[in-house]
CSV table of C-alpha atoms and ligand atoms in Angstrom, one decimal:
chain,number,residue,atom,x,y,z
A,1,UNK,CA,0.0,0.0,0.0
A,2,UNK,CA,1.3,3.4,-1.1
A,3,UNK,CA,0.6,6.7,0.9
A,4,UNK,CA,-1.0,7.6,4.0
A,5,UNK,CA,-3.6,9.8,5.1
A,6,UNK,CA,-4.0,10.5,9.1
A,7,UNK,CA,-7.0,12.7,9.7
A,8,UNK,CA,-5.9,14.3,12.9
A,9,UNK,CA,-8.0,15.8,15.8
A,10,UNK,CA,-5.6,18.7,17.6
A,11,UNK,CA,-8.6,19.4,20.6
A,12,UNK,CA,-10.2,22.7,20.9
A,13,UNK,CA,-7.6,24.7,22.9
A,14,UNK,CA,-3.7,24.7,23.1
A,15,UNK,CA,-1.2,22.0,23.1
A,16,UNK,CA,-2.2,20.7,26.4
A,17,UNK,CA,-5.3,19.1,24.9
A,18,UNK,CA,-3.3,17.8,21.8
A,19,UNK,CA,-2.6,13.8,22.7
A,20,UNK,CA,0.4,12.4,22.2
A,21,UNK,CA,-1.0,10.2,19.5
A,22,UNK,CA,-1.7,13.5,17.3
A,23,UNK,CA,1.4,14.8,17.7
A,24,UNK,CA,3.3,11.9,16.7
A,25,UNK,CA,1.1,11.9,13.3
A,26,UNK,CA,1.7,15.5,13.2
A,27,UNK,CA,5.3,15.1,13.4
A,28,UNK,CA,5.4,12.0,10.8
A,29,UNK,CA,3.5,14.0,8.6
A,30,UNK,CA,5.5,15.1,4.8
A,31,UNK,CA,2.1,17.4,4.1
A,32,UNK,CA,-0.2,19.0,6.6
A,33,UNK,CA,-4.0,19.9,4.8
A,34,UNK,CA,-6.3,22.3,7.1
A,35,UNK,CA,-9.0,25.2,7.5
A,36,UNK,CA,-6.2,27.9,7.9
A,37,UNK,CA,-6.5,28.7,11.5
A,38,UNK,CA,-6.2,25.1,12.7
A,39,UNK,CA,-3.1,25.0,10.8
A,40,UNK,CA,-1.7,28.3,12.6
A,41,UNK,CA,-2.1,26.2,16.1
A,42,UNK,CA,0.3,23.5,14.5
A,43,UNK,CA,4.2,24.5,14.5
A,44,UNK,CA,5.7,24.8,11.4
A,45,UNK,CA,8.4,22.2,10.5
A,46,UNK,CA,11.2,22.5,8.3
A,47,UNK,CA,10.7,19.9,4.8
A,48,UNK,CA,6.2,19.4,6.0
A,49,UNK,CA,4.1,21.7,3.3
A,50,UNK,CA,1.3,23.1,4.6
A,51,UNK,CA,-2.2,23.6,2.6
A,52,UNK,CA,-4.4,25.7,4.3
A,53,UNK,CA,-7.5,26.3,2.7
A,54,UNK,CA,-11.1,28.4,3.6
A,55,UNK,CA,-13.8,26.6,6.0
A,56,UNK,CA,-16.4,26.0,3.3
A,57,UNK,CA,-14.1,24.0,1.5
A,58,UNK,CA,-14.3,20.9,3.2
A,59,UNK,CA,-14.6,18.2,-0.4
A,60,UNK,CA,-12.3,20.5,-2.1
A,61,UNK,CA,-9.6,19.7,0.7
A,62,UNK,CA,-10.7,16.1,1.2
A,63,UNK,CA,-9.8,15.4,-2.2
A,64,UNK,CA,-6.5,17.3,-2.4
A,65,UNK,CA,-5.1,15.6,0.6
A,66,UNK,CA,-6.7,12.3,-0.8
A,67,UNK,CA,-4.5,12.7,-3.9
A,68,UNK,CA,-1.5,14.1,-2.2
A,69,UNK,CA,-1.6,10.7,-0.1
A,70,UNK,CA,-2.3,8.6,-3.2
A,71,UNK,CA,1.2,9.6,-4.8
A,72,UNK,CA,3.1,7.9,-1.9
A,73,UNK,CA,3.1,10.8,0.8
A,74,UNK,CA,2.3,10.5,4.2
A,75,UNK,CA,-0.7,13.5,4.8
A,76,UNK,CA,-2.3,14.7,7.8
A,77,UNK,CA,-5.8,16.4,8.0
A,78,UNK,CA,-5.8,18.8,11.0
A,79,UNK,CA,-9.3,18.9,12.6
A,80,UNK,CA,-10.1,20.9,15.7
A,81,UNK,CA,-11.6,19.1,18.4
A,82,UNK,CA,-12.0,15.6,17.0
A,83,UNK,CA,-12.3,14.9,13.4
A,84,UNK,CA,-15.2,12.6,13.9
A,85,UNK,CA,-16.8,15.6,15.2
A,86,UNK,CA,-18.8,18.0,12.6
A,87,UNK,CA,-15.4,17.6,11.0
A,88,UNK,CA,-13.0,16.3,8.4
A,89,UNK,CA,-13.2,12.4,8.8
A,90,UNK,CA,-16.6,12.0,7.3
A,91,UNK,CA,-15.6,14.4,4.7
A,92,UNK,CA,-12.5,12.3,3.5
A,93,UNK,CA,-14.9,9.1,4.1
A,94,UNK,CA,-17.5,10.8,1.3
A,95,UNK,CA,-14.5,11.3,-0.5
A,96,UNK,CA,-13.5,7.9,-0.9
A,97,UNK,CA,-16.8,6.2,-1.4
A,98,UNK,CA,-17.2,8.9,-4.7
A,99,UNK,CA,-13.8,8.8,-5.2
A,100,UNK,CA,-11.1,6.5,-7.4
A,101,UNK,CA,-10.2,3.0,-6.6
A,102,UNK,CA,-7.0,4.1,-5.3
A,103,UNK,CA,-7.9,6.0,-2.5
A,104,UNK,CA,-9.7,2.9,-1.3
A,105,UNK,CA,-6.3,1.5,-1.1
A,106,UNK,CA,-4.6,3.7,1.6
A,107,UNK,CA,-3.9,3.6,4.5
A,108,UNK,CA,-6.2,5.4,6.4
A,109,UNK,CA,-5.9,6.3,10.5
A,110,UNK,CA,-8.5,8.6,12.4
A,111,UNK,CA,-6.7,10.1,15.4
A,112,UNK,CA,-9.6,11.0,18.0
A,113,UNK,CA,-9.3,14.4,19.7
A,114,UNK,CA,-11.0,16.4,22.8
A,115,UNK,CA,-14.3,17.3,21.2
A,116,UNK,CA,-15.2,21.0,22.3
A,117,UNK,CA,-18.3,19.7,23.8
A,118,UNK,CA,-15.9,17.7,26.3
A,119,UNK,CA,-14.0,20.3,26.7
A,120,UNK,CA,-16.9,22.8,27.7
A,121,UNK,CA,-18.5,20.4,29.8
A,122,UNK,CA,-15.4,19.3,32.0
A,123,UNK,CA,-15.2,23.4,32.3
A,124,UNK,CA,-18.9,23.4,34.2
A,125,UNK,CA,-18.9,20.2,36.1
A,126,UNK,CA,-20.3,17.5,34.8
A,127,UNK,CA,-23.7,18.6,32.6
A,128,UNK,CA,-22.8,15.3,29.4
A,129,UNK,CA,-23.4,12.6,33.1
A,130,UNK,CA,-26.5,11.0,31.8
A,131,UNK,CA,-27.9,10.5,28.5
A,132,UNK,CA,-26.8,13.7,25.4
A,133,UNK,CA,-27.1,14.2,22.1
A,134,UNK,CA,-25.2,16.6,19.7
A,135,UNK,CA,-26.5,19.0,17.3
A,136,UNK,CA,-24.2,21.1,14.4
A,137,UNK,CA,-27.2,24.4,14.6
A,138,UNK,CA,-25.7,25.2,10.9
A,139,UNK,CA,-28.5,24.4,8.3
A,140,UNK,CA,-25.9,24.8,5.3
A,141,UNK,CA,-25.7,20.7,5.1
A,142,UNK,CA,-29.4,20.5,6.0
A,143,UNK,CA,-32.7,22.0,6.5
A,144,UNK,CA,-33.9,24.2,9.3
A,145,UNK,CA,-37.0,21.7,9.5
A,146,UNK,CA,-35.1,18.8,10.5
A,147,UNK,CA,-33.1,21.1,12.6
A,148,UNK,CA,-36.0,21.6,14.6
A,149,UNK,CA,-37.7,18.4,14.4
A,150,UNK,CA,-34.2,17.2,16.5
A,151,UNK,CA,-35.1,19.7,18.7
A,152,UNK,CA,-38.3,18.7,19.8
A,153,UNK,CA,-37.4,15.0,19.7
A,154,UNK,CA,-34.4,16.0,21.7
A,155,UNK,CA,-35.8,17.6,24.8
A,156,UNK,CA,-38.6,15.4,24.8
A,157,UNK,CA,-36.8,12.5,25.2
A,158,UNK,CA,-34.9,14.1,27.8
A,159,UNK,CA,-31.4,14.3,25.9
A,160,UNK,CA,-29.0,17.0,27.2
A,161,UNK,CA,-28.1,19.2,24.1
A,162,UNK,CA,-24.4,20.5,23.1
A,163,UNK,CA,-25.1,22.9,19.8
A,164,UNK,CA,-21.8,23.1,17.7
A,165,UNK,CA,-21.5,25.9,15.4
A,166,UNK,CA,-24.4,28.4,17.3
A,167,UNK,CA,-24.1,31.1,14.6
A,168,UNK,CA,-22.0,32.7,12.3
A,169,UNK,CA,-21.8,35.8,10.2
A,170,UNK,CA,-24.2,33.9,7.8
A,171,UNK,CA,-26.5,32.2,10.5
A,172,UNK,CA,-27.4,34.7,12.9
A,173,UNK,CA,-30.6,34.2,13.7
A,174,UNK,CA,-30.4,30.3,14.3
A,175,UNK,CA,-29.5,29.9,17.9
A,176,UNK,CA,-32.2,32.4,19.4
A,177,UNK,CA,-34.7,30.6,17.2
A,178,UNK,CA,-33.7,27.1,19.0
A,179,UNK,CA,-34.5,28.8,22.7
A,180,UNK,CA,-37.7,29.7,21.1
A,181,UNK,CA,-38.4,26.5,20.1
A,182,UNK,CA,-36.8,24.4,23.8
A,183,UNK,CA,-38.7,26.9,25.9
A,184,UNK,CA,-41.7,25.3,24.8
A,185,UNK,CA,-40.6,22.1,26.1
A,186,UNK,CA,-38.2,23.2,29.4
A,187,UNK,CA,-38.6,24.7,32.0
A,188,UNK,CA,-37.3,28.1,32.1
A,189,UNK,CA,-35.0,27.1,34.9
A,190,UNK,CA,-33.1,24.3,32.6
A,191,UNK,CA,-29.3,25.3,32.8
A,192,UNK,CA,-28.0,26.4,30.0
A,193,UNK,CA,-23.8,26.6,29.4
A,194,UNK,CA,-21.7,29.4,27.3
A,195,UNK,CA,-18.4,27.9,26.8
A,196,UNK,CA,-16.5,30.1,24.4
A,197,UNK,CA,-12.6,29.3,23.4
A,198,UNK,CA,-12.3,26.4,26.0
A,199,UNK,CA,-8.6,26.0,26.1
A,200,UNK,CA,-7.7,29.0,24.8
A,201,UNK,CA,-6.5,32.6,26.5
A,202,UNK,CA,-9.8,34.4,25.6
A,203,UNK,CA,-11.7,31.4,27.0
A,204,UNK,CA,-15.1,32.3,28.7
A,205,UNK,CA,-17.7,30.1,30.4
A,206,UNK,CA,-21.0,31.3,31.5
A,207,UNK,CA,-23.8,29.2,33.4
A,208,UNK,CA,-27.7,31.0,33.0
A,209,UNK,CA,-30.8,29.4,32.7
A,210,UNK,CA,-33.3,28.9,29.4
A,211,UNK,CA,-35.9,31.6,29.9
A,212,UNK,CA,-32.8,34.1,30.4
A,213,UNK,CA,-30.7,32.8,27.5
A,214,UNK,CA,-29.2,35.1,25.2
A,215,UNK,CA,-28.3,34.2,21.5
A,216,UNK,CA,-25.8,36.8,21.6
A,217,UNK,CA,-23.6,35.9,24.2
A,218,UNK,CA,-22.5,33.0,21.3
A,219,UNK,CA,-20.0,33.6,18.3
A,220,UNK,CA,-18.5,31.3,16.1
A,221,UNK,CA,-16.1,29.4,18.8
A,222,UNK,CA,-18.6,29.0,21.2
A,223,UNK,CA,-20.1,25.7,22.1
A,224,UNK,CA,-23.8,25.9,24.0
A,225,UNK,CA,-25.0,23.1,26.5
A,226,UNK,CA,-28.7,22.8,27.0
A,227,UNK,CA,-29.6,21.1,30.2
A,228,UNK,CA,-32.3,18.1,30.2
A,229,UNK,CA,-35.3,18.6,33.1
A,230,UNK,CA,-32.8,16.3,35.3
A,231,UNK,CA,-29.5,19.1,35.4
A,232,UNK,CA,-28.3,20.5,38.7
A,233,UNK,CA,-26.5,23.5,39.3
A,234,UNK,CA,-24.8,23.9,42.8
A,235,UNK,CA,-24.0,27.6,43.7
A,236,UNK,CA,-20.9,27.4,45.5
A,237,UNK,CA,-18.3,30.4,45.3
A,238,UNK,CA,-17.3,31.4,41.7
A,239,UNK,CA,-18.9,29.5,39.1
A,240,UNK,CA,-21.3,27.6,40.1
A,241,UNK,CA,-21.1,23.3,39.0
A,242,UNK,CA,-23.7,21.8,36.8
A,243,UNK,CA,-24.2,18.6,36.3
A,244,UNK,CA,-27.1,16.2,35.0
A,245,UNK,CA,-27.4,13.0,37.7
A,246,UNK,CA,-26.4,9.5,36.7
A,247,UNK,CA,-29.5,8.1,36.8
A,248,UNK,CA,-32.9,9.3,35.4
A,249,UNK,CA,-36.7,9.0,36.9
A,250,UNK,CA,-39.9,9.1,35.3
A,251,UNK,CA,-40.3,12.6,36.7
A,252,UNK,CA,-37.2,13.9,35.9
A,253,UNK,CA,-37.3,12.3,32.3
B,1,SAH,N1,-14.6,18.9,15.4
B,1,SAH,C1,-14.8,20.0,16.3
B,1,SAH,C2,-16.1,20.7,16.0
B,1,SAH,C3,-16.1,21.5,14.7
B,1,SAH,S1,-17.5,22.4,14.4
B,1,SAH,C4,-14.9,19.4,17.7
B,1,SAH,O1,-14.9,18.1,17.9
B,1,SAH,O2,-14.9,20.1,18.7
B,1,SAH,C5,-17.0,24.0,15.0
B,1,SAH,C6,-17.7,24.3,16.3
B,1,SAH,O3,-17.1,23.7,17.4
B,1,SAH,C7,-17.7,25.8,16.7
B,1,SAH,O4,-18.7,26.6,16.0
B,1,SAH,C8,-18.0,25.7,18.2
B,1,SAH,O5,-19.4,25.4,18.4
B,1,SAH,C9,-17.2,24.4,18.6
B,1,SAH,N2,-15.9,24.7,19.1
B,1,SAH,C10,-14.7,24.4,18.5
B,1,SAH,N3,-13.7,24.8,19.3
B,1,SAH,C11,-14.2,25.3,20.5
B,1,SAH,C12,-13.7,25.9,21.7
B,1,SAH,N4,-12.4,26.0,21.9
B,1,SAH,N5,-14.5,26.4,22.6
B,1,SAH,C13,-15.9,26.3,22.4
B,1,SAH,N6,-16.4,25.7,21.3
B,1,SAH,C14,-15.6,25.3,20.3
Protein backbone atom coordinates (compact mmCIF):
# COMPACT_ATOMS: atom_id res chain seq x y z
CA UNK A 1 0.00 0.00 0.00
CA UNK A 2 1.26 3.40 -1.11
CA UNK A 3 0.62 6.72 0.93
CA UNK A 4 -0.98 7.62 4.02
CA UNK A 5 -3.61 9.79 5.10
CA UNK A 6 -4.01 10.46 9.07
CA UNK A 7 -7.00 12.72 9.68
CA UNK A 8 -5.92 14.32 12.95
CA UNK A 9 -8.05 15.85 15.81
CA UNK A 10 -5.61 18.71 17.63
CA UNK A 11 -8.65 19.44 20.56
CA UNK A 12 -10.17 22.69 20.92
CA UNK A 13 -7.64 24.67 22.93
CA UNK A 14 -3.70 24.71 23.10
CA UNK A 15 -1.17 21.99 23.06
CA UNK A 16 -2.19 20.67 26.44
CA UNK A 17 -5.25 19.10 24.93
CA UNK A 18 -3.30 17.79 21.83
CA UNK A 19 -2.60 13.77 22.70
CA UNK A 20 0.44 12.40 22.18
CA UNK A 21 -1.03 10.23 19.53
CA UNK A 22 -1.74 13.53 17.27
CA UNK A 23 1.45 14.83 17.69
CA UNK A 24 3.32 11.90 16.70
CA UNK A 25 1.12 11.87 13.34
CA UNK A 26 1.69 15.53 13.15
CA UNK A 27 5.32 15.12 13.45
CA UNK A 28 5.37 12.04 10.82
CA UNK A 29 3.50 14.01 8.58
CA UNK A 30 5.45 15.07 4.81
CA UNK A 31 2.07 17.40 4.12
CA UNK A 32 -0.15 18.99 6.58
CA UNK A 33 -4.02 19.86 4.82
CA UNK A 34 -6.26 22.31 7.10
CA UNK A 35 -8.97 25.16 7.47
CA UNK A 36 -6.22 27.85 7.87
CA UNK A 37 -6.49 28.70 11.51
CA UNK A 38 -6.19 25.15 12.71
CA UNK A 39 -3.15 24.98 10.78
CA UNK A 40 -1.66 28.27 12.57
CA UNK A 41 -2.07 26.25 16.08
CA UNK A 42 0.31 23.48 14.51
CA UNK A 43 4.25 24.49 14.51
CA UNK A 44 5.75 24.75 11.38
CA UNK A 45 8.45 22.20 10.51
CA UNK A 46 11.19 22.47 8.34
CA UNK A 47 10.71 19.94 4.76
CA UNK A 48 6.24 19.42 6.02
CA UNK A 49 4.12 21.66 3.34
CA UNK A 50 1.31 23.09 4.64
CA UNK A 51 -2.19 23.57 2.62
CA UNK A 52 -4.44 25.68 4.27
CA UNK A 53 -7.55 26.29 2.75
CA UNK A 54 -11.05 28.41 3.65
CA UNK A 55 -13.79 26.59 5.96
CA UNK A 56 -16.45 25.98 3.30
CA UNK A 57 -14.07 24.01 1.45
CA UNK A 58 -14.33 20.85 3.17
CA UNK A 59 -14.61 18.19 -0.44
CA UNK A 60 -12.27 20.47 -2.14
CA UNK A 61 -9.55 19.68 0.65
CA UNK A 62 -10.67 16.13 1.24
CA UNK A 63 -9.78 15.45 -2.15
CA UNK A 64 -6.52 17.25 -2.40
CA UNK A 65 -5.05 15.58 0.64
CA UNK A 66 -6.69 12.29 -0.82
CA UNK A 67 -4.51 12.73 -3.94
CA UNK A 68 -1.47 14.12 -2.19
CA UNK A 69 -1.61 10.72 -0.07
CA UNK A 70 -2.34 8.57 -3.19
CA UNK A 71 1.22 9.60 -4.82
CA UNK A 72 3.08 7.90 -1.88
CA UNK A 73 3.06 10.83 0.84
CA UNK A 74 2.34 10.47 4.22
CA UNK A 75 -0.67 13.50 4.78
CA UNK A 76 -2.28 14.66 7.83
CA UNK A 77 -5.76 16.42 7.97
CA UNK A 78 -5.85 18.84 10.96
CA UNK A 79 -9.35 18.86 12.58
CA UNK A 80 -10.05 20.88 15.70
CA UNK A 81 -11.63 19.11 18.42
CA UNK A 82 -12.02 15.56 16.98
CA UNK A 83 -12.31 14.87 13.40
CA UNK A 84 -15.21 12.64 13.86
CA UNK A 85 -16.81 15.60 15.25
CA UNK A 86 -18.85 18.05 12.60
CA UNK A 87 -15.41 17.65 10.98
CA UNK A 88 -12.95 16.25 8.40
CA UNK A 89 -13.24 12.36 8.82
CA UNK A 90 -16.57 12.02 7.28
CA UNK A 91 -15.61 14.42 4.71
CA UNK A 92 -12.51 12.32 3.46
CA UNK A 93 -14.93 9.10 4.12
CA UNK A 94 -17.51 10.85 1.28
CA UNK A 95 -14.46 11.32 -0.51
CA UNK A 96 -13.54 7.89 -0.86
CA UNK A 97 -16.84 6.18 -1.35
CA UNK A 98 -17.21 8.88 -4.71
CA UNK A 99 -13.82 8.77 -5.23
CA UNK A 100 -11.10 6.51 -7.39
CA UNK A 101 -10.22 3.00 -6.56
CA UNK A 102 -7.03 4.07 -5.31
CA UNK A 103 -7.85 6.00 -2.53
CA UNK A 104 -9.70 2.90 -1.28
CA UNK A 105 -6.34 1.52 -1.05
CA UNK A 106 -4.63 3.74 1.57
CA UNK A 107 -3.94 3.64 4.55
CA UNK A 108 -6.16 5.35 6.36
CA UNK A 109 -5.91 6.30 10.48
CA UNK A 110 -8.46 8.56 12.44
CA UNK A 111 -6.69 10.14 15.37
CA UNK A 112 -9.59 11.02 18.01
CA UNK A 113 -9.30 14.43 19.70
CA UNK A 114 -11.04 16.39 22.77
CA UNK A 115 -14.26 17.34 21.15
CA UNK A 116 -15.24 21.03 22.31
CA UNK A 117 -18.29 19.67 23.78
CA UNK A 118 -15.94 17.73 26.25
CA UNK A 119 -13.97 20.33 26.66
CA UNK A 120 -16.86 22.76 27.70
CA UNK A 121 -18.46 20.38 29.76
CA UNK A 122 -15.38 19.31 32.04
CA UNK A 123 -15.15 23.45 32.30
CA UNK A 124 -18.91 23.42 34.20
CA UNK A 125 -18.92 20.20 36.14
CA UNK A 126 -20.32 17.49 34.80
CA UNK A 127 -23.69 18.57 32.63
CA UNK A 128 -22.80 15.26 29.38
CA UNK A 129 -23.38 12.58 33.08
CA UNK A 130 -26.51 10.96 31.77
CA UNK A 131 -27.94 10.45 28.45
CA UNK A 132 -26.84 13.67 25.43
CA UNK A 133 -27.09 14.20 22.09
CA UNK A 134 -25.16 16.59 19.70
CA UNK A 135 -26.50 19.00 17.35
CA UNK A 136 -24.20 21.08 14.40
CA UNK A 137 -27.20 24.41 14.61
CA UNK A 138 -25.69 25.20 10.94
CA UNK A 139 -28.47 24.45 8.27
CA UNK A 140 -25.93 24.77 5.29
CA UNK A 141 -25.70 20.70 5.14
CA UNK A 142 -29.35 20.52 6.00
CA UNK A 143 -32.68 22.05 6.47
CA UNK A 144 -33.89 24.15 9.28
CA UNK A 145 -37.05 21.69 9.47
CA UNK A 146 -35.07 18.82 10.46
CA UNK A 147 -33.13 21.13 12.63
CA UNK A 148 -36.05 21.58 14.65
CA UNK A 149 -37.69 18.36 14.36
CA UNK A 150 -34.24 17.24 16.51
CA UNK A 151 -35.14 19.70 18.73
CA UNK A 152 -38.35 18.74 19.75
CA UNK A 153 -37.39 14.95 19.73
CA UNK A 154 -34.42 16.02 21.70
CA UNK A 155 -35.82 17.62 24.77
CA UNK A 156 -38.58 15.39 24.76
CA UNK A 157 -36.76 12.49 25.17
CA UNK A 158 -34.90 14.15 27.84
CA UNK A 159 -31.41 14.28 25.94
CA UNK A 160 -29.03 16.97 27.18
CA UNK A 161 -28.07 19.23 24.15
CA UNK A 162 -24.42 20.48 23.10
CA UNK A 163 -25.15 22.95 19.84
CA UNK A 164 -21.84 23.12 17.70
CA UNK A 165 -21.47 25.89 15.43
CA UNK A 166 -24.44 28.39 17.33
CA UNK A 167 -24.07 31.11 14.57
CA UNK A 168 -22.05 32.68 12.27
CA UNK A 169 -21.78 35.75 10.23
CA UNK A 170 -24.18 33.88 7.81
CA UNK A 171 -26.52 32.22 10.48
CA UNK A 172 -27.41 34.75 12.90
CA UNK A 173 -30.56 34.23 13.66
CA UNK A 174 -30.39 30.31 14.29
CA UNK A 175 -29.49 29.87 17.87
CA UNK A 176 -32.20 32.40 19.37
CA UNK A 177 -34.71 30.56 17.16
CA UNK A 178 -33.69 27.07 19.01
CA UNK A 179 -34.50 28.78 22.70
CA UNK A 180 -37.71 29.71 21.06
CA UNK A 181 -38.35 26.51 20.05
CA UNK A 182 -36.84 24.38 23.81
CA UNK A 183 -38.69 26.93 25.86
CA UNK A 184 -41.68 25.28 24.76
CA UNK A 185 -40.61 22.14 26.09
CA UNK A 186 -38.24 23.21 29.40
CA UNK A 187 -38.59 24.72 31.99
CA UNK A 188 -37.31 28.09 32.12
CA UNK A 189 -35.05 27.09 34.85
CA UNK A 190 -33.08 24.30 32.63
CA UNK A 191 -29.26 25.33 32.83
CA UNK A 192 -28.01 26.41 30.02
CA UNK A 193 -23.81 26.61 29.40
CA UNK A 194 -21.72 29.35 27.27
CA UNK A 195 -18.41 27.90 26.81
CA UNK A 196 -16.48 30.10 24.44
CA UNK A 197 -12.64 29.32 23.45
CA UNK A 198 -12.32 26.43 25.99
CA UNK A 199 -8.56 26.00 26.09
CA UNK A 200 -7.71 29.02 24.77
CA UNK A 201 -6.53 32.57 26.51
CA UNK A 202 -9.78 34.36 25.61
CA UNK A 203 -11.68 31.39 27.02
CA UNK A 204 -15.10 32.29 28.72
CA UNK A 205 -17.72 30.08 30.42
CA UNK A 206 -20.99 31.28 31.48
CA UNK A 207 -23.82 29.19 33.35
CA UNK A 208 -27.71 31.04 33.03
CA UNK A 209 -30.76 29.39 32.71
CA UNK A 210 -33.28 28.94 29.43
CA UNK A 211 -35.91 31.63 29.90
CA UNK A 212 -32.85 34.11 30.40
CA UNK A 213 -30.70 32.77 27.51
CA UNK A 214 -29.20 35.12 25.17
CA UNK A 215 -28.29 34.22 21.50
CA UNK A 216 -25.84 36.84 21.62
CA UNK A 217 -23.61 35.85 24.16
CA UNK A 218 -22.53 32.99 21.29
CA UNK A 219 -20.02 33.56 18.31
CA UNK A 220 -18.54 31.30 16.14
CA UNK A 221 -16.08 29.37 18.82
CA UNK A 222 -18.62 28.98 21.25
CA UNK A 223 -20.10 25.67 22.15
CA UNK A 224 -23.80 25.93 24.04
CA UNK A 225 -25.03 23.06 26.49
CA UNK A 226 -28.69 22.82 27.05
CA UNK A 227 -29.55 21.06 30.23
CA UNK A 228 -32.26 18.15 30.19
CA UNK A 229 -35.28 18.61 33.09
CA UNK A 230 -32.81 16.25 35.25
CA UNK A 231 -29.50 19.08 35.44
CA UNK A 232 -28.33 20.54 38.73
CA UNK A 233 -26.51 23.52 39.26
CA UNK A 234 -24.84 23.87 42.79
CA UNK A 235 -23.98 27.62 43.66
CA UNK A 236 -20.91 27.38 45.47
CA UNK A 237 -18.31 30.43 45.28
CA UNK A 238 -17.34 31.42 41.71
CA UNK A 239 -18.94 29.50 39.12
CA UNK A 240 -21.31 27.61 40.09
CA UNK A 241 -21.06 23.33 39.04
CA UNK A 242 -23.70 21.85 36.82
CA UNK A 243 -24.19 18.56 36.32
CA UNK A 244 -27.09 16.23 35.03
CA UNK A 245 -27.38 13.04 37.72
CA UNK A 246 -26.45 9.54 36.74
CA UNK A 247 -29.54 8.07 36.78
CA UNK A 248 -32.90 9.32 35.38
CA UNK A 249 -36.66 9.02 36.91
CA UNK A 250 -39.91 9.08 35.27
CA UNK A 251 -40.34 12.64 36.66
CA UNK A 252 -37.16 13.91 35.90
CA UNK A 253 -37.25 12.27 32.27
N1 LIG B 1 -14.58 18.88 15.36
C1 LIG B 1 -14.83 19.95 16.31
C2 LIG B 1 -16.11 20.70 16.00
C3 LIG B 1 -16.07 21.45 14.68
S1 LIG B 1 -17.52 22.43 14.43
C4 LIG B 1 -14.89 19.36 17.73
O1 LIG B 1 -14.91 18.12 17.88
O2 LIG B 1 -14.89 20.14 18.67
C5 LIG B 1 -16.96 24.01 15.05
C6 LIG B 1 -17.70 24.33 16.33
O3 LIG B 1 -17.11 23.65 17.44
C7 LIG B 1 -17.68 25.79 16.74
O4 LIG B 1 -18.67 26.56 16.05
C8 LIG B 1 -17.99 25.70 18.22
O5 LIG B 1 -19.37 25.44 18.42
C9 LIG B 1 -17.23 24.42 18.61
N2 LIG B 1 -15.89 24.71 19.13
C10 LIG B 1 -14.70 24.42 18.55
N3 LIG B 1 -13.67 24.80 19.34
C11 LIG B 1 -14.22 25.34 20.46
C12 LIG B 1 -13.68 25.91 21.65
N4 LIG B 1 -12.36 26.00 21.86
N5 LIG B 1 -14.54 26.36 22.60
C13 LIG B 1 -15.88 26.26 22.41
N6 LIG B 1 -16.45 25.73 21.30
C14 LIG B 1 -15.63 25.29 20.34
Amino acid sequence: MSGHLAVVGIGPGDARWLTPEAQTALDAADALYGYGPYLDRVPARPGQSRHPSDNREEMRRAADALTHAAQGARVAVVSGGDPGVFAMAAAICEAIEAGPPAWRALDVTIVPGISAMLAVAACAGAPLGHDFCALSLSDNLKSWDIIERRLDAAADAGFVIAFYNPVSRARPWQLASAFERLRRHLPGATPVIFGRAVGRAEEAVTVTTLDVADATNADMATLVIVGSRATRVIARPGRPLVYTPRAATEASA
